[in-house]
Amino acid sequence: MRRNNTEKLGDVIMKLLRQEGLETPLNQHRLVESWKDVVGPVIYRYTTNIYIKNQTLYVQLSSSVIRQELQMSREMLVRNLNSQVGAQVISDIMFY
């Protein structure tokens, strides 16, 4: 017997997360975790700290050369990181 009002489990979980206000922190965590996949292991080695505050991703880098290179690719990185998560989580990146 098949019911007409069934929903996918993933959809139900996302509704619950949204209702409880947990969707944004979850997406932020997923975005921070995807940093390594987006920039690659070489650049990731120079990343010392990364966090999100007010829709801005703050990335601390130990190499000024890499910092300058990434600064020129900020818009592309924002698009790639957001698409990796599947949501508009950040609008800017600050490198320090």
Short mmCIF file of N, CA and C in Angstrom, two decimals, residues 3-68:
data_model
loop_
_atom_site.label_atom_id
_atom_site.label_comp_id
_atom_site.label_asym_id
_atom_site.label_seq_id
_atom_site.Cartn_x
_atom_site.Cartn_y
_atom_site.Cartn_z
N ARG A 3 1.28 5.43 0.22
CA ARG A 3 0.62 6.65 0.69
C ARG A 3 0.97 7.82 -0.23
N ASN A 4 0.06 8.72 -0.40
CA ASN A 4 0.28 9.85 -1.29
C ASN A 4 1.02 10.99 -0.62
N ASN A 5 1.03 11.04 0.68
CA ASN A 5 1.64 12.17 1.38
C ASN A 5 3.03 11.83 1.93
N THR A 6 3.76 10.96 1.27
CA THR A 6 5.10 10.61 1.74
C THR A 6 6.10 11.66 1.27
N GLU A 7 7.15 11.83 2.07
CA GLU A 7 8.23 12.77 1.75
C GLU A 7 9.55 12.05 1.89
N LYS A 8 10.52 12.55 1.18
CA LYS A 8 11.87 11.98 1.30
C LYS A 8 12.43 12.36 2.67
N LEU A 9 13.20 11.45 3.25
CA LEU A 9 13.78 11.68 4.56
C LEU A 9 14.69 12.90 4.57
N GLY A 10 15.47 13.09 3.51
CA GLY A 10 16.36 14.25 3.43
C GLY A 10 15.59 15.56 3.46
N ASP A 11 14.42 15.59 2.77
CA ASP A 11 13.59 16.79 2.76
C ASP A 11 13.02 17.08 4.15
N VAL A 12 12.62 16.04 4.85
CA VAL A 12 12.07 16.20 6.19
C VAL A 12 13.15 16.72 7.14
N ILE A 13 14.35 16.20 7.02
CA ILE A 13 15.46 16.65 7.88
C ILE A 13 15.79 18.12 7.60
N MET A 14 15.83 18.50 6.32
CA MET A 14 16.12 19.90 5.99
C MET A 14 15.04 20.84 6.51
N LYS A 15 13.77 20.42 6.45
CA LYS A 15 12.68 21.23 7.01
C LYS A 15 12.87 21.42 8.51
N LEU A 16 13.22 20.34 9.20
CA LEU A 16 13.43 20.40 10.64
C LEU A 16 14.60 21.33 10.97
N LEU A 17 15.70 21.21 10.23
CA LEU A 17 16.86 22.07 10.47
C LEU A 17 16.49 23.54 10.25
N ARG A 18 15.71 23.80 9.20
CA ARG A 18 15.29 25.17 8.90
C ARG A 18 14.40 25.71 10.02
N GLN A 19 13.46 24.89 10.50
CA GLN A 19 12.55 25.31 11.56
C GLN A 19 13.30 25.60 12.86
N GLU A 20 14.32 24.83 13.14
CA GLU A 20 15.07 24.99 14.38
C GLU A 20 16.20 26.01 14.26
N GLY A 21 16.37 26.60 13.08
CA GLY A 21 17.42 27.61 12.88
C GLY A 21 18.81 27.01 12.80
N LEU A 22 18.90 25.77 12.36
CA LEU A 22 20.20 25.10 12.30
C LEU A 22 20.75 24.96 10.89
N GLU A 23 19.98 25.37 9.89
CA GLU A 23 20.42 25.20 8.51
C GLU A 23 21.64 26.09 8.21
N THR A 24 21.63 27.34 8.65
CA THR A 24 22.74 28.25 8.38
C THR A 24 24.04 27.78 9.04
N PRO A 25 24.04 27.44 10.33
CA PRO A 25 25.30 26.93 10.91
C PRO A 25 25.80 25.66 10.24
N LEU A 26 24.88 24.80 9.81
CA LEU A 26 25.29 23.58 9.13
C LEU A 26 25.94 23.91 7.79
N ASN A 27 25.34 24.82 7.02
CA ASN A 27 25.92 25.23 5.75
C ASN A 27 27.26 25.93 5.93
N GLN A 28 27.40 26.71 6.98
CA GLN A 28 28.68 27.37 7.26
C GLN A 28 29.76 26.34 7.55
N HIS A 29 29.42 25.34 8.32
CA HIS A 29 30.38 24.28 8.63
C HIS A 29 30.77 23.53 7.36
N ARG A 30 29.78 23.22 6.53
CA ARG A 30 30.06 22.52 5.27
C ARG A 30 30.95 23.36 4.36
N LEU A 31 30.75 24.67 4.34
CA LEU A 31 31.57 25.54 3.49
C LEU A 31 33.01 25.57 3.99
N VAL A 32 33.21 25.72 5.29
CA VAL A 32 34.56 25.72 5.86
C VAL A 32 35.25 24.39 5.55
N GLU A 33 34.52 23.30 5.67
CA GLU A 33 35.09 21.98 5.39
C GLU A 33 35.42 21.81 3.90
N SER A 34 34.70 22.50 3.02
CA SER A 34 34.95 22.36 1.59
C SER A 34 36.11 23.22 1.09
N TRP A 35 36.66 24.07 1.95
CA TRP A 35 37.78 24.94 1.57
C TRP A 35 38.92 24.13 0.95
N LYS A 36 39.28 23.02 1.58
CA LYS A 36 40.38 22.19 1.09
C LYS A 36 40.09 21.65 -0.31
N ASP A 37 38.85 21.24 -0.56
CA ASP A 37 38.50 20.69 -1.87
C ASP A 37 38.52 21.77 -2.94
N VAL A 38 38.12 22.98 -2.61
CA VAL A 38 38.04 24.05 -3.59
C VAL A 38 39.42 24.60 -3.95
N VAL A 39 40.27 24.83 -2.95
CA VAL A 39 41.58 25.43 -3.24
C VAL A 39 42.67 24.40 -3.50
N GLY A 40 42.46 23.17 -3.09
CA GLY A 40 43.46 22.13 -3.31
C GLY A 40 44.41 21.97 -2.13
N PRO A 41 45.11 20.85 -2.09
CA PRO A 41 45.97 20.55 -0.93
C PRO A 41 47.19 21.47 -0.80
N VAL A 42 47.71 21.99 -1.90
CA VAL A 42 48.91 22.84 -1.82
C VAL A 42 48.58 24.14 -1.10
N ILE A 43 47.52 24.82 -1.52
CA ILE A 43 47.13 26.07 -0.87
C ILE A 43 46.61 25.80 0.53
N TYR A 44 45.91 24.68 0.72
CA TYR A 44 45.36 24.35 2.04
C TYR A 44 46.47 24.25 3.09
N ARG A 45 47.64 23.80 2.69
CA ARG A 45 48.76 23.68 3.65
C ARG A 45 49.15 25.03 4.26
N TYR A 46 48.91 26.11 3.54
CA TYR A 46 49.25 27.45 4.03
C TYR A 46 48.11 28.11 4.78
N THR A 47 46.97 27.43 4.88
CA THR A 47 45.82 27.96 5.62
C THR A 47 46.00 27.63 7.09
N THR A 48 46.01 28.66 7.94
CA THR A 48 46.21 28.42 9.37
C THR A 48 44.93 28.59 10.18
N ASN A 49 43.99 29.40 9.70
CA ASN A 49 42.73 29.61 10.42
C ASN A 49 41.66 30.01 9.40
N ILE A 50 40.44 29.53 9.62
CA ILE A 50 39.34 29.85 8.71
C ILE A 50 38.03 29.85 9.49
N TYR A 51 37.24 30.92 9.32
CA TYR A 51 35.94 31.01 9.98
C TYR A 51 35.03 31.97 9.21
N ILE A 52 33.73 31.92 9.52
CA ILE A 52 32.75 32.77 8.87
C ILE A 52 32.11 33.69 9.90
N LYS A 53 31.98 34.97 9.53
CA LYS A 53 31.31 35.94 10.39
C LYS A 53 30.60 36.94 9.48
N ASN A 54 29.30 37.12 9.69
CA ASN A 54 28.50 38.06 8.90
C ASN A 54 28.63 37.84 7.39
N GLN A 55 28.48 36.62 6.98
CA GLN A 55 28.54 36.20 5.57
C GLN A 55 29.88 36.51 4.91
N THR A 56 30.92 36.67 5.70
CA THR A 56 32.27 36.86 5.19
C THR A 56 33.15 35.73 5.69
N LEU A 57 33.85 35.10 4.77
CA LEU A 57 34.79 34.04 5.12
C LEU A 57 36.14 34.68 5.40
N TYR A 58 36.68 34.44 6.58
CA TYR A 58 37.99 34.96 6.97
C TYR A 58 38.99 33.81 6.90
N VAL A 59 40.05 34.02 6.14
CA VAL A 59 41.06 32.98 5.94
C VAL A 59 42.42 33.54 6.29
N GLN A 60 43.07 32.90 7.25
CA GLN A 60 44.43 33.30 7.63
C GLN A 60 45.40 32.41 6.88
N LEU A 61 46.36 33.04 6.21
CA LEU A 61 47.34 32.31 5.41
C LEU A 61 48.75 32.64 5.91
N SER A 62 49.62 31.65 5.85
CA SER A 62 51.00 31.86 6.31
C SER A 62 51.92 32.32 5.20
N SER A 63 51.42 32.44 3.97
CA SER A 63 52.24 32.88 2.84
C SER A 63 51.64 34.14 2.23
N SER A 64 52.42 35.20 2.18
CA SER A 64 51.93 36.45 1.60
C SER A 64 51.76 36.33 0.09
N VAL A 65 52.56 35.50 -0.55
CA VAL A 65 52.44 35.30 -2.00
C VAL A 65 51.11 34.63 -2.33
N ILE A 66 50.77 33.59 -1.61
CA ILE A 66 49.49 32.90 -1.83
C ILE A 66 48.34 33.82 -1.46
N ARG A 67 48.50 34.59 -0.41
CA ARG A 67 47.46 35.55 0.00
C ARG A 67 47.15 36.50 -1.15
N GLN A 68 48.18 37.02 -1.79
CA GLN A 68 48.01 37.95 -2.91
C GLN A 68 47.34 37.26 -4.11
#
